[in-house]
CSV table of C-alpha atoms in Angstrom, one decimal:
chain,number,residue,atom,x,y,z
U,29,UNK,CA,14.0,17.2,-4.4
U,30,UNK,CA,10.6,18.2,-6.0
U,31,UNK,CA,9.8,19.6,-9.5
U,32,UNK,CA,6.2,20.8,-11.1
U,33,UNK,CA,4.2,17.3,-11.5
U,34,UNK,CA,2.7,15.7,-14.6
U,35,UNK,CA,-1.0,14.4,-14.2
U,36,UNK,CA,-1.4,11.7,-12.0
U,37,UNK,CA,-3.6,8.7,-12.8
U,38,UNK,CA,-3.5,6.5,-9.9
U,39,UNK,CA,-2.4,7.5,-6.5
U,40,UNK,CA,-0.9,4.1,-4.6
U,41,UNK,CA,-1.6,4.5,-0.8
U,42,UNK,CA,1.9,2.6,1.1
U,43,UNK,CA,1.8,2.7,5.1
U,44,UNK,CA,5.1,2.1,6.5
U,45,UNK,CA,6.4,1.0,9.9
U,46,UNK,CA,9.3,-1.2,10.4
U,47,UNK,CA,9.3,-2.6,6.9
U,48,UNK,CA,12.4,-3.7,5.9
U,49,UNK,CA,14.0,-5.4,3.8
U,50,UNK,CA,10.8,-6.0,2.3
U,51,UNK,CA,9.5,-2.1,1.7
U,52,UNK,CA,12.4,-2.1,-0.8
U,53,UNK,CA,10.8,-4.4,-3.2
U,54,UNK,CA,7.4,-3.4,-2.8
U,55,UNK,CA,8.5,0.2,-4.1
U,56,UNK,CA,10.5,-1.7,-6.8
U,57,UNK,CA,7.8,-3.5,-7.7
U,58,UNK,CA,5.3,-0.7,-7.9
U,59,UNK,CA,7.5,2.2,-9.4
U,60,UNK,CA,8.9,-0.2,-12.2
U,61,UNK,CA,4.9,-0.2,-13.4
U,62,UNK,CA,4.0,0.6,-16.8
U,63,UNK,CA,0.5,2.5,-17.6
U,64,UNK,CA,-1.2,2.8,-21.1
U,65,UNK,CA,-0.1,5.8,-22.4
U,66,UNK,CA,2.7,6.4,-20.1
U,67,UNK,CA,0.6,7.9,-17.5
U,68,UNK,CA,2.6,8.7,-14.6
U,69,UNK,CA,1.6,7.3,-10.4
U,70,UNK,CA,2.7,8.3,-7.4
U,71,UNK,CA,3.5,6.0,-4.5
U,72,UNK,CA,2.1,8.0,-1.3
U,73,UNK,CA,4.9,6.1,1.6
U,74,UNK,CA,3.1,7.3,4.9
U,75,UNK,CA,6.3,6.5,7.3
U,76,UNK,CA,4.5,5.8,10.6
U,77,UNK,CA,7.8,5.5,13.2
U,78,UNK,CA,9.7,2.5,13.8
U,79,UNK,CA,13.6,2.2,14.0
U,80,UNK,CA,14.3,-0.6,11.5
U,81,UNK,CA,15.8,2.0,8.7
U,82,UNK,CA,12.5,2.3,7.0
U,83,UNK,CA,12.9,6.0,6.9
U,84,UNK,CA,16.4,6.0,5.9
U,85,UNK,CA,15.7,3.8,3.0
U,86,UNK,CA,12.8,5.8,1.6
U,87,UNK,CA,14.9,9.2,1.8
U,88,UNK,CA,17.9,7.6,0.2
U,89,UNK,CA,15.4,6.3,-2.4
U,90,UNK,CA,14.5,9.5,-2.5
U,91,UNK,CA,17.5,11.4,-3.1
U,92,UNK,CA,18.4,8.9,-6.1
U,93,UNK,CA,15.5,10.1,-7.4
U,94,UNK,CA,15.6,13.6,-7.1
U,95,UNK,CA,13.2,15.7,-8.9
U,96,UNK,CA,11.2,12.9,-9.1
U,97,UNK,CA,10.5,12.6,-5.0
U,98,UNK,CA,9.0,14.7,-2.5
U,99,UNK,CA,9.7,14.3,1.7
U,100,UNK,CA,6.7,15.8,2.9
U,101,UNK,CA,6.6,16.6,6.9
U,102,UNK,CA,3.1,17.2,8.5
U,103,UNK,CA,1.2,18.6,11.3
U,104,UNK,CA,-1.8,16.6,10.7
U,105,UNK,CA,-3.5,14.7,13.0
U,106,UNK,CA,-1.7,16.5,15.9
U,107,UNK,CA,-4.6,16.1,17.9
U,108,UNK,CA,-4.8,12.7,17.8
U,109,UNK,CA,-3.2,10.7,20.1
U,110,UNK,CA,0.4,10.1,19.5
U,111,UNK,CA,0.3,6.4,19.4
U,112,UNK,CA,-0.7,3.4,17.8
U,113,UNK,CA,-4.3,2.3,19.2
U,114,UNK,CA,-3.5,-1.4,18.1
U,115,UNK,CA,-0.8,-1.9,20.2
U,116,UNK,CA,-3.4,-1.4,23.1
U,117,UNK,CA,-4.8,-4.7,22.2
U,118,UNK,CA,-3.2,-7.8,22.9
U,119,UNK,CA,-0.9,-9.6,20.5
U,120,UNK,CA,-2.6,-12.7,19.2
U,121,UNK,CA,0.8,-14.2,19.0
U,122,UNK,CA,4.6,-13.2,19.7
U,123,UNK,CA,6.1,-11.4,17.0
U,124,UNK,CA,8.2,-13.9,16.0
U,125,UNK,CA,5.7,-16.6,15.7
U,126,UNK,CA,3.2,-14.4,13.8
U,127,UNK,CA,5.6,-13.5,10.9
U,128,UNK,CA,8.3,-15.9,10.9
U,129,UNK,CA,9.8,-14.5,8.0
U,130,UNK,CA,11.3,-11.8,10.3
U,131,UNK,CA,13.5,-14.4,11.8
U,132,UNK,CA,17.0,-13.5,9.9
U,133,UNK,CA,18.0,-17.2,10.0
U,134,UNK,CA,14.7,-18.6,8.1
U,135,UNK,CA,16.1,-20.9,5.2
U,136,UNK,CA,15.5,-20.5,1.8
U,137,UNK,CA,14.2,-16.7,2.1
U,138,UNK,CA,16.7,-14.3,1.1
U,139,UNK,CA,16.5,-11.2,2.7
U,140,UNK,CA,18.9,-8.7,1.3
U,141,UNK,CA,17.1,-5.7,0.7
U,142,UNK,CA,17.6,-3.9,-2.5
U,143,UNK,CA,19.8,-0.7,-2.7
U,144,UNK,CA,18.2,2.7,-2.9
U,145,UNK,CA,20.5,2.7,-6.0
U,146,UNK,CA,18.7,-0.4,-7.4
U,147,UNK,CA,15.1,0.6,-6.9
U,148,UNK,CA,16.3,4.2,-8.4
U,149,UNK,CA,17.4,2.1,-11.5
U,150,UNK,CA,14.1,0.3,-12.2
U,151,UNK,CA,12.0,2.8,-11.8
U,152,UNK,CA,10.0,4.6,-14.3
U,153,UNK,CA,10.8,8.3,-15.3
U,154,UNK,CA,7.2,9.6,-15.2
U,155,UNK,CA,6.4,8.1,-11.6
U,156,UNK,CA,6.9,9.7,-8.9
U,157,UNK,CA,7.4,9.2,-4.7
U,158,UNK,CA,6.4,11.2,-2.1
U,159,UNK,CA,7.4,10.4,1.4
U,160,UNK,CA,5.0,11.7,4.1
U,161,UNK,CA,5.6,11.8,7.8
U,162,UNK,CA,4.7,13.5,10.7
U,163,UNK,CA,6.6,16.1,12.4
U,164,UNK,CA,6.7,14.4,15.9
U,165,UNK,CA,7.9,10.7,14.3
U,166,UNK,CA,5.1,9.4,16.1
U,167,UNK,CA,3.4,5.7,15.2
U,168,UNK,CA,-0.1,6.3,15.1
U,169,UNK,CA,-1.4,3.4,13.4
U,170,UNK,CA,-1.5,1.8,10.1
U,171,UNK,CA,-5.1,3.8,9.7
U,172,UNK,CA,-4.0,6.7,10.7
U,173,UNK,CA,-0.8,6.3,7.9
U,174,UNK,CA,-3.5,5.6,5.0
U,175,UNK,CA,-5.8,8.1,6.0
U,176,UNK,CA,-2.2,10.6,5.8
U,177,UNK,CA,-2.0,9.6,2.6
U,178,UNK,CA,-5.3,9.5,1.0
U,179,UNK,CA,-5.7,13.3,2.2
U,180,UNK,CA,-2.5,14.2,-0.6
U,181,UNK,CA,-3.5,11.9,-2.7
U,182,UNK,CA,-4.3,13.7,-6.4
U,183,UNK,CA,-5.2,11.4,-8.6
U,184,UNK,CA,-9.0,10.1,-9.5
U,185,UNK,CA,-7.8,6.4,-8.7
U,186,UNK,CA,-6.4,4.5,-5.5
U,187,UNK,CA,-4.5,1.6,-4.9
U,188,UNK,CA,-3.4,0.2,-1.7
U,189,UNK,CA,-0.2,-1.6,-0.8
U,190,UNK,CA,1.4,-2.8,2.3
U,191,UNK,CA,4.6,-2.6,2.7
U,192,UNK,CA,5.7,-6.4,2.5
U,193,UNK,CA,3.5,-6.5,-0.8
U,194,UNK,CA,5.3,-7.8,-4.5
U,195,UNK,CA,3.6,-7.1,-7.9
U,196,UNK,CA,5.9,-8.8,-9.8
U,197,UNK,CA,4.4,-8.0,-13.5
U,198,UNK,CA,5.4,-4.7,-15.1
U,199,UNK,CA,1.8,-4.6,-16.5
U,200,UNK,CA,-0.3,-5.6,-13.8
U,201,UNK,CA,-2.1,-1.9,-12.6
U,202,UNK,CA,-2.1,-1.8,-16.9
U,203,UNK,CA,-4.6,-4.7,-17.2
U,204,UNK,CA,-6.3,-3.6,-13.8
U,205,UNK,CA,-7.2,-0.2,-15.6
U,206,UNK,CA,-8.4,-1.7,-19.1
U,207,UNK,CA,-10.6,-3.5,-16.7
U,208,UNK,CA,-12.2,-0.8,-14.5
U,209,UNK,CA,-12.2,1.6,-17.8
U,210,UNK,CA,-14.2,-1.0,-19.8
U,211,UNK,CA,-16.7,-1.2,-16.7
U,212,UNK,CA,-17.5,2.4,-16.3
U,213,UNK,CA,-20.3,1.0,-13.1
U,214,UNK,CA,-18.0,-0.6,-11.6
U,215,UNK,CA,-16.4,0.8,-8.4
U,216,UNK,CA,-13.3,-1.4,-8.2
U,217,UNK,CA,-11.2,-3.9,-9.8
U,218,UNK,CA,-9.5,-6.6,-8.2
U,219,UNK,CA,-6.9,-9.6,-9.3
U,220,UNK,CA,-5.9,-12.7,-8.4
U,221,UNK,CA,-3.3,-13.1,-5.2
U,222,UNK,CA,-0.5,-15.5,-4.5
U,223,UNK,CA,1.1,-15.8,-1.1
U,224,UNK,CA,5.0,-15.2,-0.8
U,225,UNK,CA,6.8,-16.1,2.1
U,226,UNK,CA,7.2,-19.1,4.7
U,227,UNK,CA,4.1,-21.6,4.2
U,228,UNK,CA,0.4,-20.9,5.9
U,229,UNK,CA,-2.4,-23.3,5.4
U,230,UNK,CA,-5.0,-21.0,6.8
U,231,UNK,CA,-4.2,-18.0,4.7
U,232,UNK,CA,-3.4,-20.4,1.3
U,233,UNK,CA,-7.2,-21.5,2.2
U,234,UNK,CA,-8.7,-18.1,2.2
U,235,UNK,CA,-6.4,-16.8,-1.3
U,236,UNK,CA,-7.4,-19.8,-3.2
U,237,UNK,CA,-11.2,-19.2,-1.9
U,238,UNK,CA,-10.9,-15.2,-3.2
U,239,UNK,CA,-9.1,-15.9,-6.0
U,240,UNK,CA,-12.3,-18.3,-7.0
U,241,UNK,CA,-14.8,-15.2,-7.1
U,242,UNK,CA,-14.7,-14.1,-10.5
U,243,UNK,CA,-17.8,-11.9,-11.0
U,244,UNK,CA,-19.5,-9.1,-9.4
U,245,UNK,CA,-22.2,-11.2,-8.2
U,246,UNK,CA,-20.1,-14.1,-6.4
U,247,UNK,CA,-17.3,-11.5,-5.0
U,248,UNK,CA,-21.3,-9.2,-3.8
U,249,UNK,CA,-22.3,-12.9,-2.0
U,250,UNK,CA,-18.7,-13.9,-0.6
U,251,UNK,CA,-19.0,-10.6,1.4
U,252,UNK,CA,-21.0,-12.4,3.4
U,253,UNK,CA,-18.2,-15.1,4.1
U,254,UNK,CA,-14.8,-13.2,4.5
U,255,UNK,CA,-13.7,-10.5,3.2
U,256,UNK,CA,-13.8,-11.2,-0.9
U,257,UNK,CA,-10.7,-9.1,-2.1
U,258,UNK,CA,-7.6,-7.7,0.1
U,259,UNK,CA,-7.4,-4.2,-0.6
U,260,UNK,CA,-4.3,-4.1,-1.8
U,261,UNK,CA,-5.3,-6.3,-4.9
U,262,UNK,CA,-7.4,-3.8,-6.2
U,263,UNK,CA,-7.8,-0.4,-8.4
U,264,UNK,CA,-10.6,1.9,-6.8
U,265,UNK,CA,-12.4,4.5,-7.7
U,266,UNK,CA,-11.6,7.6,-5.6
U,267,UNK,CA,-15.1,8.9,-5.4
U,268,UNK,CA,-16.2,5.6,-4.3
U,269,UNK,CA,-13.6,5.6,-1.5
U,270,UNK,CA,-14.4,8.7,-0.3
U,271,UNK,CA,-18.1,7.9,0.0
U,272,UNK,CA,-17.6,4.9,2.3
U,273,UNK,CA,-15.4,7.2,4.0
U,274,UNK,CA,-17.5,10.0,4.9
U,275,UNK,CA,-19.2,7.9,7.6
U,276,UNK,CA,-16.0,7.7,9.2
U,277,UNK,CA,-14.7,11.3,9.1
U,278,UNK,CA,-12.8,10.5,5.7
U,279,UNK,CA,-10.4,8.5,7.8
U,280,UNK,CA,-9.5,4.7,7.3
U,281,UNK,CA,-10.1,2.3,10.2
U,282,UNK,CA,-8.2,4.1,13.5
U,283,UNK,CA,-6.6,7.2,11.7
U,284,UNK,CA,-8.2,10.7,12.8
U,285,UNK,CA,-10.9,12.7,11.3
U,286,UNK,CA,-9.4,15.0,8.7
U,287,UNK,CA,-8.1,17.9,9.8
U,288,UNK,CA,-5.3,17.8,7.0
């Protein structure tokens, strides 16, 4: 299922564990993507267990997309421990009650995921996905997934996504590059957000607060507030990544030191 790649321009980091039906239109959404010049991305899907089909989807996926996908099994972080250091905290709130959109019966939310066969078809030819997972199946942690990734990563920019993430507009890393191009100081780009899903006044407050920063200076002061961009809204810089990330071993919040 692999074939020589083209020259990747931006690298999209995607932990997964027990992400369906949603992880199908997130890789919709970000393999249908169109970059200036026809640049080619790669969406780096770091399954990290679960027993929801997650895994089945993403190889099905990609067998439809054949020379275009990679299934990449690895050793790394083998000496880490083989679970998920979150789950040894308490949940703030049953499952259920946390994300009610997991509850099958919720009105007005259609949850049919898309076909393998679907995502296949709106996908363009020069991108590419590349499932990683570890050899043992074990769930480690959504750091430890994103740190997976970012060590195969090969292109100079990063995104991040989670796995319940839309970007609906073909064009949307497009503009986000023009941007961070046109800025050569900058480190990162961001855009605007809007919440999907079943309705929460607390999150709605804190979206419509980020999505009011719209300079360098105010987004530099809101850090001081809450956190002024979610990740996954932005375009980085790799270098600039891997410099915050030194202090931590290269390794995102709870993944292991690189050993990769």
């Amino acid at each position: 299922m692999s074939s020589e790649p083209t020259r990747v321009a931006l690298s999209v980091i995607l932990p997964v564990y027990n992400a369906m039906p949603w992880l199908t239109v997130a890789l919709r959404d970000m393999l249908k993507q169109q970059l200036p010049g026809g640049a080619s991305l790669e969406v780096l899907a770091a399954f990290d267990g679960g027993d929801d089909g997650s895994l089945g989807f993403l190889l099905a996926l990609a067998n439809e997309l054949g020379a275009r996908a990679t299934d990449e099994l690895s050793t790394a972080g083998g000496a880490a421990p083989a679970s998920n250091p979150a789950l040894l905290q308490p949940l703030r709130a049953p499952e259920t009650e946390d994300h009610p959109s997991f509850d099958a019966a919720q009105p007005g939310v259609d949850q049919r995921p898309l076909s393998a066969a679907e995502v296949a078809a709106a996908s363009r030819p020069e991108h590419r996905l590349r499932v990683l997972r570890y050899r043992d199946g074990a769930n480690r942690g959504q750091g430890a997934a994103m740190s997976l990734a970012l060590a195969h990563a090969r292109a100079p920019l990063l995104a991040q996504m989670e796995s319940d993430d839309e970007r609906r507009p073909a064009d949307a890393f497009a503009r986000m590059l023009a941007a961070l191009q046109a800025q050569p100081t900058w480190d990162a780009v961001s855009c605007q957000a809007e919440l999907v899903g079943w309705p929460r006044p607390g999150m709605e407050q804190y979206v419509a607060w980020q999505n009011s920063l719209l300079s360098p200076e105010q987004m530099a002061a809101g850090r001081f507030v809450e956190i002024p961009a979610l990740h996954q809204t932005a375009i980085f810089r790799r270098e600039a990544v891997e410099e915050v990330l030194a202090t931590s071993g290269g390794r995102y919040r709870d993944g292991p030191r690189r050993h990769w």
